[in-house]
PDB file of C-alpha atoms in Angstrom:
ATOM      1  CA  UNK A   1      -0.110  -0.249  -0.136  1.00 53.00           C
ATOM      2  CA  UNK A   2       3.032   2.281   0.316  1.00 53.00           C
ATOM      3  CA  UNK A   3       4.354   1.873  -3.069  1.00 54.00           C
ATOM      4  CA  UNK A   4       1.108   3.574  -4.664  1.00 54.00           C
ATOM      5  CA  UNK A   5       0.883   6.365  -1.728  1.00 54.00           C
ATOM      6  CA  UNK A   6       4.441   7.182  -2.802  1.00 51.00           C
ATOM      7  CA  UNK A   7       3.922   6.806  -6.214  1.00 52.00           C
ATOM      8  CA  UNK A   8       1.147   8.887  -5.976  1.00 58.00           C
ATOM      9  CA  UNK A   9       3.538  12.133  -4.340  1.00 54.00           C
ATOM     10  CA  UNK A  10       5.662  11.645  -7.082  1.00 50.00           C
ATOM     11  CA  UNK A  11       3.331  12.223  -9.298  1.00 54.00           C
ATOM     12  CA  UNK A  12       1.766  14.999  -7.671  1.00 50.00           C
ATOM     13  CA  UNK A  13       5.124  17.089  -7.249  1.00 45.00           C
ATOM     14  CA  UNK A  14       6.461  16.082 -10.658  1.00 46.00           C
ATOM     15  CA  UNK A  15       3.651  17.834 -11.910  1.00 44.00           C
ATOM     16  CA  UNK A  16       3.493  21.070 -10.154  1.00 41.00           C
ATOM     17  CA  UNK A  17       1.198  23.647 -11.697  1.00 36.00           C
ATOM     18  CA  UNK A  18       0.124  21.761 -14.997  1.00 41.00           C
ATOM     19  CA  UNK A  19      -1.953  23.495 -17.373  1.00 41.00           C
ATOM     20  CA  UNK A  20      -4.833  21.960 -19.266  1.00 51.00           C
ATOM     21  CA  UNK A  21      -3.855  20.545 -22.779  1.00 41.00           C
ATOM     22  CA  UNK A  22      -5.895  19.140 -25.901  1.00 38.00           C
ATOM     23  CA  UNK A  23      -3.560  16.970 -26.780  1.00 35.00           C
ATOM     24  CA  UNK A  24      -2.365  13.428 -25.128  1.00 33.00           C
ATOM     25  CA  UNK A  25       0.576  14.847 -23.387  1.00 33.00           C
ATOM     26  CA  UNK A  26       0.695  17.048 -19.697  1.00 33.00           C
ATOM     27  CA  UNK A  27       1.923  20.147 -20.473  1.00 33.00           C
ATOM     28  CA  UNK A  28       3.849  21.501 -17.428  1.00 33.00           C
ATOM     29  CA  UNK A  29       4.052  25.326 -16.039  1.00 34.00           C
ATOM     30  CA  UNK A  30       5.772  26.884 -13.462  1.00 31.00           C
ATOM     31  CA  UNK A  31       3.330  29.442 -11.982  1.00 34.00           C
ATOM     32  CA  UNK A  32      -0.604  30.107 -11.948  1.00 38.00           C
ATOM     33  CA  UNK A  33      -0.307  32.439 -14.763  1.00 38.00           C
ATOM     34  CA  UNK A  34      -0.409  29.690 -17.049  1.00 39.00           C
ATOM     35  CA  UNK A  35      -3.884  28.952 -15.478  1.00 42.00           C
ATOM     36  CA  UNK A  36      -5.554  31.966 -16.007  1.00 39.00           C
ATOM     37  CA  UNK A  37      -7.093  30.605 -19.525  1.00 40.00           C
ATOM     38  CA  UNK A  38      -8.849  27.687 -17.908  1.00 41.00           C
ATOM     39  CA  UNK A  39     -12.066  29.165 -18.284  1.00 39.00           C
ATOM     40  CA  UNK A  40     -11.771  28.713 -22.321  1.00 38.00           C
ATOM     41  CA  UNK A  41     -10.635  24.858 -21.512  1.00 44.00           C
ATOM     42  CA  UNK A  42     -12.663  23.811 -24.924  1.00 46.00           C
ATOM     43  CA  UNK A  43     -13.344  20.234 -25.412  1.00 44.00           C
ATOM     44  CA  UNK A  44     -11.804  20.753 -29.205  1.00 39.00           C
ATOM     45  CA  UNK A  45     -10.672  17.072 -28.758  1.00 58.00           C
ATOM     46  CA  UNK A  46     -13.468  15.223 -27.831  1.00 84.00           C
ATOM     47  CA  UNK A  47     -12.884  12.927 -24.211  1.00 92.00           C
ATOM     48  CA  UNK A  48     -12.473   9.481 -24.958  1.00 95.00           C
ATOM     49  CA  UNK A  49     -14.867   7.018 -23.169  1.00 97.00           C
ATOM     50  CA  UNK A  50     -14.186   3.276 -22.975  1.00 98.00           C
ATOM     51  CA  UNK A  51     -15.966   1.106 -20.904  1.00 98.00           C
ATOM     52  CA  UNK A  52     -14.147  -1.845 -18.847  1.00 98.00           C
ATOM     53  CA  UNK A  53     -15.626  -4.791 -17.018  1.00 98.00           C
ATOM     54  CA  UNK A  54     -14.400  -3.159 -13.671  1.00 98.00           C
ATOM     55  CA  UNK A  55     -12.251  -0.860 -11.850  1.00 97.00           C
ATOM     56  CA  UNK A  56      -9.168  -3.498 -11.713  1.00 96.00           C
ATOM     57  CA  UNK A  57      -8.968  -3.305 -15.660  1.00 98.00           C
ATOM     58  CA  UNK A  58      -7.897  -0.416 -17.357  1.00 98.00           C
ATOM     59  CA  UNK A  59      -8.972   1.151 -20.725  1.00 98.00           C
ATOM     60  CA  UNK A  60      -6.775   0.729 -23.520  1.00 98.00           C
ATOM     61  CA  UNK A  61      -6.260   4.597 -23.921  1.00 98.00           C
ATOM     62  CA  UNK A  62      -4.115   4.273 -20.965  1.00 98.00           C
ATOM     63  CA  UNK A  63      -2.019   1.529 -22.674  1.00 97.00           C
ATOM     64  CA  UNK A  64       0.667   4.122 -24.024  1.00 96.00           C
ATOM     65  CA  UNK A  65       0.728   6.430 -20.644  1.00 97.00           C
ATOM     66  CA  UNK A  66       3.385   6.478 -17.775  1.00 96.00           C
ATOM     67  CA  UNK A  67       2.648   3.884 -15.284  1.00 96.00           C
ATOM     68  CA  UNK A  68       2.339   6.855 -12.372  1.00 94.00           C
ATOM     69  CA  UNK A  69      -0.952   8.184 -14.496  1.00 96.00           C
ATOM     70  CA  UNK A  70      -2.522   4.418 -14.471  1.00 97.00           C
ATOM     71  CA  UNK A  71      -1.419   4.611 -10.923  1.00 96.00           C
ATOM     72  CA  UNK A  72      -3.917   7.925 -10.494  1.00 97.00           C
ATOM     73  CA  UNK A  73      -6.703   6.310 -12.504  1.00 98.00           C
ATOM     74  CA  UNK A  74      -6.930   2.978 -10.400  1.00 98.00           C
ATOM     75  CA  UNK A  75      -6.365   4.865  -7.477  1.00 98.00           C
ATOM     76  CA  UNK A  76      -9.461   7.301  -8.295  1.00 98.00           C
ATOM     77  CA  UNK A  77     -11.420   4.114  -8.724  1.00 98.00           C
ATOM     78  CA  UNK A  78     -10.728   3.193  -5.517  1.00 97.00           C
ATOM     79  CA  UNK A  79     -11.779   6.682  -3.885  1.00 98.00           C
ATOM     80  CA  UNK A  80     -15.188   8.170  -5.645  1.00 98.00           C
ATOM     81  CA  UNK A  81     -16.674   8.847  -2.141  1.00 97.00           C
ATOM     82  CA  UNK A  82     -13.573  11.181  -1.906  1.00 98.00           C
ATOM     83  CA  UNK A  83     -13.472  12.640  -5.109  1.00 98.00           C
ATOM     84  CA  UNK A  84     -16.998  13.246  -5.570  1.00 98.00           C
ATOM     85  CA  UNK A  85     -17.229  15.679  -2.917  1.00 98.00           C
ATOM     86  CA  UNK A  86     -13.571  17.493  -4.480  1.00 98.00           C
ATOM     87  CA  UNK A  87     -14.404  20.105  -6.699  1.00 98.00           C
ATOM     88  CA  UNK A  88     -12.059  20.669  -9.979  1.00 98.00           C
ATOM     89  CA  UNK A  89     -10.393  23.694 -11.079  1.00 98.00           C
ATOM     90  CA  UNK A  90      -9.537  23.888 -14.726  1.00 96.00           C
ATOM     91  CA  UNK A  91     -13.224  24.443 -16.478  1.00 96.00           C
ATOM     92  CA  UNK A  92     -14.441  20.943 -16.886  1.00 96.00           C
ATOM     93  CA  UNK A  93     -17.087  22.031 -15.217  1.00 94.00           C
ATOM     94  CA  UNK A  94     -18.856  24.560 -18.257  1.00 93.00           C
ATOM     95  CA  UNK A  95     -16.846  22.606 -21.188  1.00 91.00           C
ATOM     96  CA  UNK A  96     -17.480  18.826 -20.480  1.00 94.00           C
ATOM     97  CA  UNK A  97     -20.290  19.188 -17.858  1.00 95.00           C
ATOM     98  CA  UNK A  98     -18.623  17.858 -15.102  1.00 97.00           C
ATOM     99  CA  UNK A  99     -19.488  18.001 -11.230  1.00 98.00           C
ATOM    100  CA  UNK A 100     -16.373  17.351  -9.346  1.00 98.00           C
ATOM    101  CA  UNK A 101     -12.837  15.908  -9.438  1.00 98.00           C
ATOM    102  CA  UNK A 102     -14.196  12.110 -10.279  1.00 98.00           C
ATOM    103  CA  UNK A 103     -15.813  12.907 -13.106  1.00 98.00           C
ATOM    104  CA  UNK A 104     -12.159  13.687 -15.039  1.00 98.00           C
ATOM    105  CA  UNK A 105     -11.245   9.871 -14.538  1.00 98.00           C
ATOM    106  CA  UNK A 106     -14.827   7.958 -14.444  1.00 98.00           C
ATOM    107  CA  UNK A 107     -17.886   8.961 -16.567  1.00 98.00           C
ATOM    108  CA  UNK A 108     -20.248   6.082 -15.074  1.00 97.00           C
ATOM    109  CA  UNK A 109     -19.959   3.202 -12.576  1.00 98.00           C
ATOM    110  CA  UNK A 110     -22.480   0.600 -13.667  1.00 98.00           C
ATOM    111  CA  UNK A 111     -24.980  -1.653 -12.076  1.00 98.00           C
ATOM    112  CA  UNK A 112     -22.892  -4.632 -13.127  1.00 98.00           C
ATOM    113  CA  UNK A 113     -19.231  -3.369 -12.031  1.00 97.00           C
ATOM    114  CA  UNK A 114     -18.469  -2.257 -15.441  1.00 98.00           C
ATOM    115  CA  UNK A 115     -16.904   1.223 -15.092  1.00 98.00           C
ATOM    116  CA  UNK A 116     -17.224   3.998 -18.083  1.00 98.00           C
ATOM    117  CA  UNK A 117     -13.793   5.855 -18.068  1.00 98.00           C
ATOM    118  CA  UNK A 118     -13.117   9.235 -19.254  1.00 98.00           C
ATOM    119  CA  UNK A 119      -9.121  10.289 -20.881  1.00 97.00           C
ATOM    120  CA  UNK A 120      -9.750  13.773 -19.520  1.00 97.00           C
ATOM    121  CA  UNK A 121      -7.523  13.283 -16.936  1.00 97.00           C
ATOM    122  CA  UNK A 122      -5.341  11.989 -19.502  1.00 97.00           C
ATOM    123  CA  UNK A 123      -4.503  15.500 -21.450  1.00 95.00           C
ATOM    124  CA  UNK A 124      -5.386  17.832 -17.952  1.00 94.00           C
ATOM    125  CA  UNK A 125      -2.497  18.144 -15.153  1.00 94.00           C
ATOM    126  CA  UNK A 126      -4.571  20.203 -12.996  1.00 97.00           C
ATOM    127  CA  UNK A 127      -7.431  17.167 -12.677  1.00 96.00           C
ATOM    128  CA  UNK A 128      -4.414  15.706 -11.671  1.00 97.00           C
ATOM    129  CA  UNK A 129      -2.763  17.664  -9.428  1.00 97.00           C
ATOM    130  CA  UNK A 130      -6.238  18.034  -7.415  1.00 98.00           C
ATOM    131  CA  UNK A 131      -7.037  14.559  -7.512  1.00 98.00           C
ATOM    132  CA  UNK A 132      -3.575  12.928  -7.014  1.00 97.00           C
ATOM    133  CA  UNK A 133      -3.340  15.764  -3.741  1.00 97.00           C
ATOM    134  CA  UNK A 134      -6.563  14.944  -2.365  1.00 98.00           C
ATOM    135  CA  UNK A 135      -6.132  11.024  -2.151  1.00 98.00           C
ATOM    136  CA  UNK A 136      -2.757  11.450  -0.997  1.00 97.00           C
ATOM    137  CA  UNK A 137      -4.007  14.024   1.687  1.00 98.00           C
ATOM    138  CA  UNK A 138      -6.679  11.942   2.653  1.00 98.00           C
ATOM    139  CA  UNK A 139      -4.451   8.431   2.637  1.00 97.00           C
ATOM    140  CA  UNK A 140      -2.545  10.504   5.478  1.00 97.00           C
ATOM    141  CA  UNK A 141      -5.766  11.113   7.374  1.00 98.00           C
ATOM    142  CA  UNK A 142      -6.809  14.220   6.836  1.00 98.00           C
ATOM    143  CA  UNK A 143     -10.862  14.522   6.440  1.00 98.00           C
ATOM    144  CA  UNK A 144     -12.414  15.137   3.647  1.00 98.00           C
ATOM    145  CA  UNK A 145     -13.488  18.647   4.648  1.00 98.00           C
ATOM    146  CA  UNK A 146      -9.856  19.964   5.482  1.00 98.00           C
ATOM    147  CA  UNK A 147      -8.936  18.387   2.077  1.00 98.00           C
ATOM    148  CA  UNK A 148     -11.760  20.356   0.328  1.00 98.00           C
ATOM    149  CA  UNK A 149     -11.236  23.635   2.047  1.00 98.00           C
ATOM    150  CA  UNK A 150      -7.386  23.383   0.953  1.00 98.00           C
ATOM    151  CA  UNK A 151      -8.421  22.508  -2.756  1.00 98.00           C
ATOM    152  CA  UNK A 152     -10.738  25.549  -2.457  1.00 97.00           C
ATOM    153  CA  UNK A 153      -8.209  28.328  -1.032  1.00 97.00           C
ATOM    154  CA  UNK A 154      -5.330  26.889  -3.279  1.00 97.00           C
ATOM    155  CA  UNK A 155      -7.227  27.210  -6.571  1.00 97.00           C
ATOM    156  CA  UNK A 156      -9.540  30.168  -5.684  1.00 95.00           C
ATOM    157  CA  UNK A 157      -7.802  32.561  -7.622  1.00 96.00           C
ATOM    158  CA  UNK A 158      -5.815  32.463 -10.980  1.00 96.00           C
ATOM    159  CA  UNK A 159      -8.208  29.380 -12.484  1.00 97.00           C
ATOM    160  CA  UNK A 160     -11.680  28.745 -14.234  1.00 97.00           C
ATOM    161  CA  UNK A 161     -14.856  28.275 -12.225  1.00 96.00           C
ATOM    162  CA  UNK A 162     -14.659  24.990  -9.781  1.00 97.00           C
ATOM    163  CA  UNK A 163     -16.857  22.068 -10.920  1.00 98.00           C
ATOM    164  CA  UNK A 164     -20.405  22.853  -9.111  1.00 97.00           C
ATOM    165  CA  UNK A 165     -19.495  20.482  -6.745  1.00 96.00           C
ATOM    166  CA  UNK A 166     -22.030  20.504  -3.924  1.00 94.00           C
ATOM    167  CA  UNK A 167     -20.746  21.954  -0.464  1.00 92.00           C
ATOM    168  CA  UNK A 168     -19.666  19.859   2.708  1.00 91.00           C
TER     169      UNK A 168
END
């Protein structure tokens, strides 16, 4: 269990302040000014959605992605309760109709256990940064309420409007 937490920490740190991108690579920036355009996060390249039999089977769109990216997706699937309470600040609330951070990675959980994955997170470093930070803090014992407060405070200026995630 410690290895995934360590890898998530490395990933969150290495991402830094990453800007959203409409290509399959994550672009990085060193300051929050790179995020000022998030309110214009257009879905010029539509998000790919792919169904797998369950949360332990990753979609093919992750096949050529780094191991850390795959780890984030697997971790997101195990942290639904947390991430559905954490907003995303990349602009996906308006552009992709996302309601929370969880939606950046998983479109739908089916009753039969199947998962419809969303590749939005592969194209947006901010989505990964927020989800990874939230999961790391949660695994370290921080309450969901405190994590939400920290995320809201960190991204309140210089980023797009948050997803319409209900208040805690």
